[in-house]
PDB file of C-alpha atoms in Angstrom:
ATOM      1  CA  UNK A  75      66.024  16.874  -2.843  1.00  0.00           C
ATOM      2  CA  UNK A  76      66.959  19.299  -5.542  1.00  0.00           C
ATOM      3  CA  UNK A  77      64.965  20.516  -8.491  1.00  0.00           C
ATOM      4  CA  UNK A  78      66.937  20.725 -11.719  1.00  0.00           C
ATOM      5  CA  UNK A  79      67.208  24.043 -13.435  1.00  0.00           C
ATOM      6  CA  UNK A  80      65.742  24.810 -16.801  1.00  0.00           C
ATOM      7  CA  UNK A  81      65.969  22.046 -19.336  1.00  0.00           C
ATOM      8  CA  UNK A  82      67.528  22.242 -22.734  1.00  0.00           C
ATOM      9  CA  UNK A  83      65.226  22.600 -25.775  1.00  0.00           C
ATOM     10  CA  UNK A  84      65.379  18.900 -26.488  1.00  0.00           C
ATOM     11  CA  UNK A  85      64.135  18.082 -22.934  1.00  0.00           C
ATOM     12  CA  UNK A  86      67.418  16.546 -21.726  1.00  0.00           C
ATOM     13  CA  UNK A  87      68.922  17.755 -18.487  1.00  0.00           C
ATOM     14  CA  UNK A  88      72.360  19.160 -18.893  1.00  0.00           C
ATOM     15  CA  UNK A  89      75.171  17.146 -17.426  1.00  0.00           C
ATOM     16  CA  UNK A  90      77.543  18.379 -14.781  1.00  0.00           C
ATOM     17  CA  UNK A  91      79.065  21.781 -15.385  1.00  0.00           C
ATOM     18  CA  UNK A  92      82.112  21.810 -17.594  1.00  0.00           C
ATOM     19  CA  UNK A  93      85.323  21.196 -15.898  1.00  0.00           C
ATOM     20  CA  UNK A  94      83.856  18.873 -13.316  1.00  0.00           C
ATOM     21  CA  UNK A  95      83.920  15.129 -13.534  1.00  0.00           C
ATOM     22  CA  UNK A  96      81.638  12.566 -12.101  1.00  0.00           C
ATOM     23  CA  UNK A  97      82.066  12.162  -8.401  1.00  0.00           C
ATOM     24  CA  UNK A  98      83.180  15.703  -7.788  1.00  0.00           C
ATOM     25  CA  UNK A  99      81.059  17.574  -5.322  1.00  0.00           C
ATOM     26  CA  UNK A 100      78.722  20.198  -6.681  1.00  0.00           C
ATOM     27  CA  UNK A 101      79.468  23.613  -5.302  1.00  0.00           C
ATOM     28  CA  UNK A 102      76.798  24.833  -2.882  1.00  0.00           C
ATOM     29  CA  UNK A 103      76.028  21.422  -1.460  1.00  0.00           C
ATOM     30  CA  UNK A 104      77.321  20.538   1.909  1.00  0.00           C
ATOM     31  CA  UNK A 105      78.243  17.123   3.034  1.00  0.00           C
ATOM     32  CA  UNK A 106      76.740  17.444   6.516  1.00  0.00           C
ATOM     33  CA  UNK A 107      72.995  16.871   5.857  1.00  0.00           C
ATOM     34  CA  UNK A 108      70.918  16.422   2.727  1.00  0.00           C
ATOM     35  CA  UNK A 109      68.220  18.762   4.095  1.00  0.00           C
ATOM     36  CA  UNK A 110      70.547  21.603   4.783  1.00  0.00           C
ATOM     37  CA  UNK A 111      70.487  24.231   2.144  1.00  0.00           C
ATOM     38  CA  UNK A 112      67.290  22.908   0.622  1.00  0.00           C
ATOM     39  CA  UNK A 113      65.881  26.354   0.130  1.00  0.00           C
ATOM     40  CA  UNK A 114      68.977  27.459  -1.673  1.00  0.00           C
ATOM     41  CA  UNK A 115      68.681  24.574  -4.132  1.00  0.00           C
ATOM     42  CA  UNK A 116      65.030  25.214  -4.828  1.00  0.00           C
ATOM     43  CA  UNK A 117      65.434  28.450  -6.625  1.00  0.00           C
ATOM     44  CA  UNK A 118      63.173  27.925  -9.566  1.00  0.00           C
ATOM     45  CA  UNK A 119      62.153  30.485 -12.066  1.00  0.00           C
ATOM     46  CA  UNK A 120      58.473  31.435 -12.354  1.00  0.00           C
ATOM     47  CA  UNK A 121      58.553  30.820 -16.055  1.00  0.00           C
ATOM     48  CA  UNK A 122      59.623  27.199 -15.533  1.00  0.00           C
ATOM     49  CA  UNK A 123      56.798  26.687 -13.018  1.00  0.00           C
ATOM     50  CA  UNK A 124      54.304  28.115 -15.494  1.00  0.00           C
ATOM     51  CA  UNK A 125      55.598  25.899 -18.266  1.00  0.00           C
ATOM     52  CA  UNK A 126      55.477  22.825 -16.067  1.00  0.00           C
ATOM     53  CA  UNK A 127      51.923  23.668 -14.929  1.00  0.00           C
ATOM     54  CA  UNK A 128      50.819  24.261 -18.513  1.00  0.00           C
ATOM     55  CA  UNK A 129      52.403  21.010 -19.605  1.00  0.00           C
ATOM     56  CA  UNK A 130      50.706  19.129 -16.787  1.00  0.00           C
ATOM     57  CA  UNK A 131      47.368  20.742 -17.558  1.00  0.00           C
ATOM     58  CA  UNK A 132      47.688  20.181 -21.288  1.00  0.00           C
ATOM     59  CA  UNK A 133      48.517  16.544 -20.624  1.00  0.00           C
ATOM     60  CA  UNK A 134      45.666  15.761 -18.186  1.00  0.00           C
ATOM     61  CA  UNK A 135      42.996  18.389 -18.974  1.00  0.00           C
ATOM     62  CA  UNK A 136      41.545  16.730 -22.142  1.00  0.00           C
ATOM     63  CA  UNK A 137      41.140  13.425 -20.315  1.00  0.00           C
ATOM     64  CA  UNK A 138      39.552  15.171 -17.348  1.00  0.00           C
ATOM     65  CA  UNK A 139      37.172  17.087 -19.613  1.00  0.00           C
ATOM     66  CA  UNK A 140      36.171  13.880 -21.410  1.00  0.00           C
ATOM     67  CA  UNK A 141      35.657  12.207 -18.042  1.00  0.00           C
ATOM     68  CA  UNK A 142      33.581  15.159 -16.857  1.00  0.00           C
ATOM     69  CA  UNK A 143      31.388  15.003 -19.956  1.00  0.00           C
ATOM     70  CA  UNK A 144      31.010  11.230 -19.618  1.00  0.00           C
ATOM     71  CA  UNK A 145      29.964  11.672 -15.973  1.00  0.00           C
ATOM     72  CA  UNK A 146      27.432  14.333 -16.976  1.00  0.00           C
ATOM     73  CA  UNK A 147      25.982  11.996 -19.602  1.00  0.00           C
ATOM     74  CA  UNK A 148      25.827   9.177 -17.066  1.00  0.00           C
ATOM     75  CA  UNK A 149      24.097  11.475 -14.586  1.00  0.00           C
ATOM     76  CA  UNK A 150      21.529  12.508 -17.208  1.00  0.00           C
ATOM     77  CA  UNK A 151      20.969   8.876 -18.142  1.00  0.00           C
ATOM     78  CA  UNK A 152      20.501   8.022 -14.468  1.00  0.00           C
ATOM     79  CA  UNK A 153      17.904  10.774 -14.114  1.00  0.00           C
ATOM     80  CA  UNK A 154      16.043   9.453 -17.163  1.00  0.00           C
ATOM     81  CA  UNK A 155      16.237   5.903 -15.809  1.00  0.00           C
ATOM     82  CA  UNK A 156      14.977   7.018 -12.398  1.00  0.00           C
ATOM     83  CA  UNK A 157      12.023   8.815 -13.991  1.00  0.00           C
ATOM     84  CA  UNK A 158      11.215   5.763 -16.087  1.00  0.00           C
ATOM     85  CA  UNK A 159      11.529   3.520 -13.046  1.00  0.00           C
ATOM     86  CA  UNK A 160       9.179   5.755 -11.047  1.00  0.00           C
ATOM     87  CA  UNK A 161       6.643   5.619 -13.884  1.00  0.00           C
ATOM     88  CA  UNK A 162       6.866   1.835 -14.001  1.00  0.00           C
ATOM     89  CA  UNK A 163       6.471   1.625 -10.228  1.00  0.00           C
ATOM     90  CA  UNK A 164       3.365   3.805 -10.407  1.00  0.00           C
ATOM     91  CA  UNK A 165       1.983   1.546 -13.171  1.00  0.00           C
ATOM     92  CA  UNK A 166       2.560  -1.505 -10.978  1.00  0.00           C
ATOM     93  CA  UNK A 167       0.859   0.248  -8.079  1.00  0.00           C
ATOM     94  CA  UNK A 168      -2.097   1.044 -10.327  1.00  0.00           C
ATOM     95  CA  UNK A 169      -2.235  -2.593 -11.440  1.00  0.00           C
ATOM     96  CA  UNK A 170      -2.095  -3.703  -7.827  1.00  0.00           C
ATOM     97  CA  UNK A 171      -4.839  -1.260  -6.901  1.00  0.00           C
ATOM     98  CA  UNK A 172      -6.871  -2.522  -9.877  1.00  0.00           C
ATOM     99  CA  UNK A 173      -6.461  -6.053  -8.524  1.00  0.00           C
ATOM    100  CA  UNK A 174      -7.637  -4.788  -5.150  1.00  0.00           C
ATOM    101  CA  UNK A 175     -10.623  -3.113  -6.802  1.00  0.00           C
ATOM    102  CA  UNK A 176     -11.430  -6.320  -8.693  1.00  0.00           C
ATOM    103  CA  UNK A 177     -11.235  -8.262  -5.434  1.00  0.00           C
ATOM    104  CA  UNK A 178     -13.556  -5.728  -3.817  1.00  0.00           C
ATOM    105  CA  UNK A 179     -16.055  -6.058  -6.680  1.00  0.00           C
ATOM    106  CA  UNK A 180     -15.916  -9.837  -6.409  1.00  0.00           C
ATOM    107  CA  UNK A 181     -16.471  -9.591  -2.682  1.00  0.00           C
ATOM    108  CA  UNK A 182     -19.321  -7.122  -3.247  1.00  0.00           C
ATOM    109  CA  UNK A 183     -20.980  -9.569  -5.678  1.00  0.00           C
ATOM    110  CA  UNK A 184     -20.617 -12.337  -3.107  1.00  0.00           C
ATOM    111  CA  UNK A 185     -22.223 -10.245  -0.368  1.00  0.00           C
ATOM    112  CA  UNK A 186     -24.929  -9.030  -2.762  1.00  0.00           C
ATOM    113  CA  UNK A 187     -25.829 -12.662  -3.479  1.00  0.00           C
ATOM    114  CA  UNK A 188     -25.951 -13.302   0.275  1.00  0.00           C
ATOM    115  CA  UNK A 189     -28.252 -10.315   0.737  1.00  0.00           C
ATOM    116  CA  UNK A 190     -30.538 -11.544  -2.036  1.00  0.00           C
ATOM    117  CA  UNK A 191     -30.716 -14.969  -0.356  1.00  0.00           C
ATOM    118  CA  UNK A 192     -31.422 -13.385   3.022  1.00  0.00           C
ATOM    119  CA  UNK A 193     -34.168 -11.263   1.480  1.00  0.00           C
ATOM    120  CA  UNK A 194     -35.754 -14.353  -0.118  1.00  0.00           C
ATOM    121  CA  UNK A 195     -35.622 -16.158   3.212  1.00  0.00           C
ATOM    122  CA  UNK A 196     -37.159 -13.175   4.969  1.00  0.00           C
ATOM    123  CA  UNK A 197     -39.999 -13.025   2.419  1.00  0.00           C
ATOM    124  CA  UNK A 198     -40.569 -16.747   2.816  1.00  0.00           C
ATOM    125  CA  UNK A 199     -40.562 -16.422   6.611  1.00  0.00           C
ATOM    126  CA  UNK A 200     -42.965 -13.480   6.353  1.00  0.00           C
ATOM    127  CA  UNK A 201     -45.357 -15.574   4.250  1.00  0.00           C
ATOM    128  CA  UNK A 202     -45.128 -18.475   6.705  1.00  0.00           C
ATOM    129  CA  UNK A 203     -45.755 -16.209   9.678  1.00  0.00           C
ATOM    130  CA  UNK A 204     -48.746 -14.628   7.887  1.00  0.00           C
ATOM    131  CA  UNK A 205     -50.181 -18.097   7.208  1.00  0.00           C
ATOM    132  CA  UNK A 206     -49.522 -19.143  10.794  1.00  0.00           C
ATOM    133  CA  UNK A 207     -51.236 -15.995  12.092  1.00  0.00           C
ATOM    134  CA  UNK A 208     -54.285 -16.678   9.907  1.00  0.00           C
ATOM    135  CA  UNK A 209     -54.361 -20.285  11.056  1.00  0.00           C
ATOM    136  CA  UNK A 210     -53.966 -19.221  14.673  1.00  0.00           C
ATOM    137  CA  UNK A 211     -56.801 -16.719  14.248  1.00  0.00           C
ATOM    138  CA  UNK A 212     -59.048 -19.402  12.674  1.00  0.00           C
ATOM    139  CA  UNK A 213     -58.185 -21.842  15.463  1.00  0.00           C
ATOM    140  CA  UNK A 214     -58.934 -19.188  18.064  1.00  0.00           C
ATOM    141  CA  UNK A 215     -62.254 -18.372  16.410  1.00  0.00           C
ATOM    142  CA  UNK A 216     -63.077 -22.085  16.222  1.00  0.00           C
ATOM    143  CA  UNK A 217     -62.284 -22.539  19.925  1.00  0.00           C
ATOM    144  CA  UNK A 218     -64.358 -19.514  20.830  1.00  0.00           C
ATOM    145  CA  UNK A 219     -67.236 -20.876  18.733  1.00  0.00           C
ATOM    146  CA  UNK A 220     -66.873 -24.301  20.363  1.00  0.00           C
ATOM    147  CA  UNK A 221     -66.768 -22.696  23.797  1.00  0.00           C
ATOM    148  CA  UNK A 222     -69.824 -20.643  22.977  1.00  0.00           C
ATOM    149  CA  UNK A 223     -71.610 -23.750  21.741  1.00  0.00           C
ATOM    150  CA  UNK A 224     -70.614 -25.642  24.918  1.00  0.00           C
ATOM    151  CA  UNK A 225     -71.843 -22.772  27.012  1.00  0.00           C
ATOM    152  CA  UNK A 226     -75.107 -22.702  25.106  1.00  0.00           C
ATOM    153  CA  UNK A 227     -75.363 -26.496  25.447  1.00  0.00           C
ATOM    154  CA  UNK A 228     -74.854 -26.232  29.189  1.00  0.00           C
ATOM    155  CA  UNK A 229     -77.480 -23.553  29.421  1.00  0.00           C
ATOM    156  CA  UNK A 230     -79.896 -25.683  27.437  1.00  0.00           C
ATOM    157  CA  UNK A 231     -79.165 -28.667  29.655  1.00  0.00           C
ATOM    158  CA  UNK A 232     -79.540 -26.488  32.719  1.00  0.00           C
ATOM    159  CA  UNK A 233     -82.913 -25.200  31.429  1.00  0.00           C
ATOM    160  CA  UNK A 234     -83.991 -28.683  30.595  1.00  0.00           C
ATOM    161  CA  UNK A 235     -83.029 -29.960  33.993  1.00  0.00           C
ATOM    162  CA  UNK A 236     -84.900 -27.042  35.459  1.00  0.00           C
ATOM    163  CA  UNK A 237     -87.937 -27.990  33.521  1.00  0.00           C
ATOM    164  CA  UNK A 238     -87.568 -31.640  34.407  1.00  0.00           C
ATOM    165  CA  UNK A 239     -87.257 -31.048  38.063  1.00  0.00           C
ATOM    166  CA  UNK A 240     -90.427 -31.632  39.978  1.00  0.00           C
ATOM    167  CA  UNK A 241     -92.381 -28.581  40.796  1.00  0.00           C
ATOM    168  CA  UNK A 242     -94.603 -28.548  43.729  1.00  0.00           C
ATOM    169  CA  UNK A 243     -98.167 -28.281  42.721  1.00  0.00           C
ATOM    170  CA  UNK A 244     -99.941 -25.162  43.407  1.00  0.00           C
ATOM    171  CA  UNK A 245    -102.903 -25.332  45.732  1.00  0.00           C
ATOM    172  CA  UNK A 246    -105.711 -23.253  44.982  1.00  0.00           C
TER     173      UNK A 246
END
């Protein structure tokens, strides 16, 4: 592969050197192999390389700079969107935690009502047990009184029988 020499000012490559027609071999090229003598054909001036590089850069650099700026803007927009998204996520978490708190308050009210009912039942049971204790005490006192009366009745009967029993007469 050969690199053409410097171009003419209008950008058209010059034709074959004067005095040579189409189909005539170019001096310096050998017929044996296309790769042979490649280095000899690649003698390019530094100025041409610089001009080609500048032309390439001037052609693609504005597009690349615009693309770079567009990517920077997109990156900034992504950062803003990510921040906004994080804020929205935190708001949803707060809402969810508020729902949890509301559920806890509802549950607390439910258990408070249960405690109030249990307390009422305990007070009622305490009153019933107090009444039962008083009744039991009265019944016990009544039984003791009845037992005492029975005992006294027995003693009276025993004394009466004692008095009714025949006593031997005393001899004097």
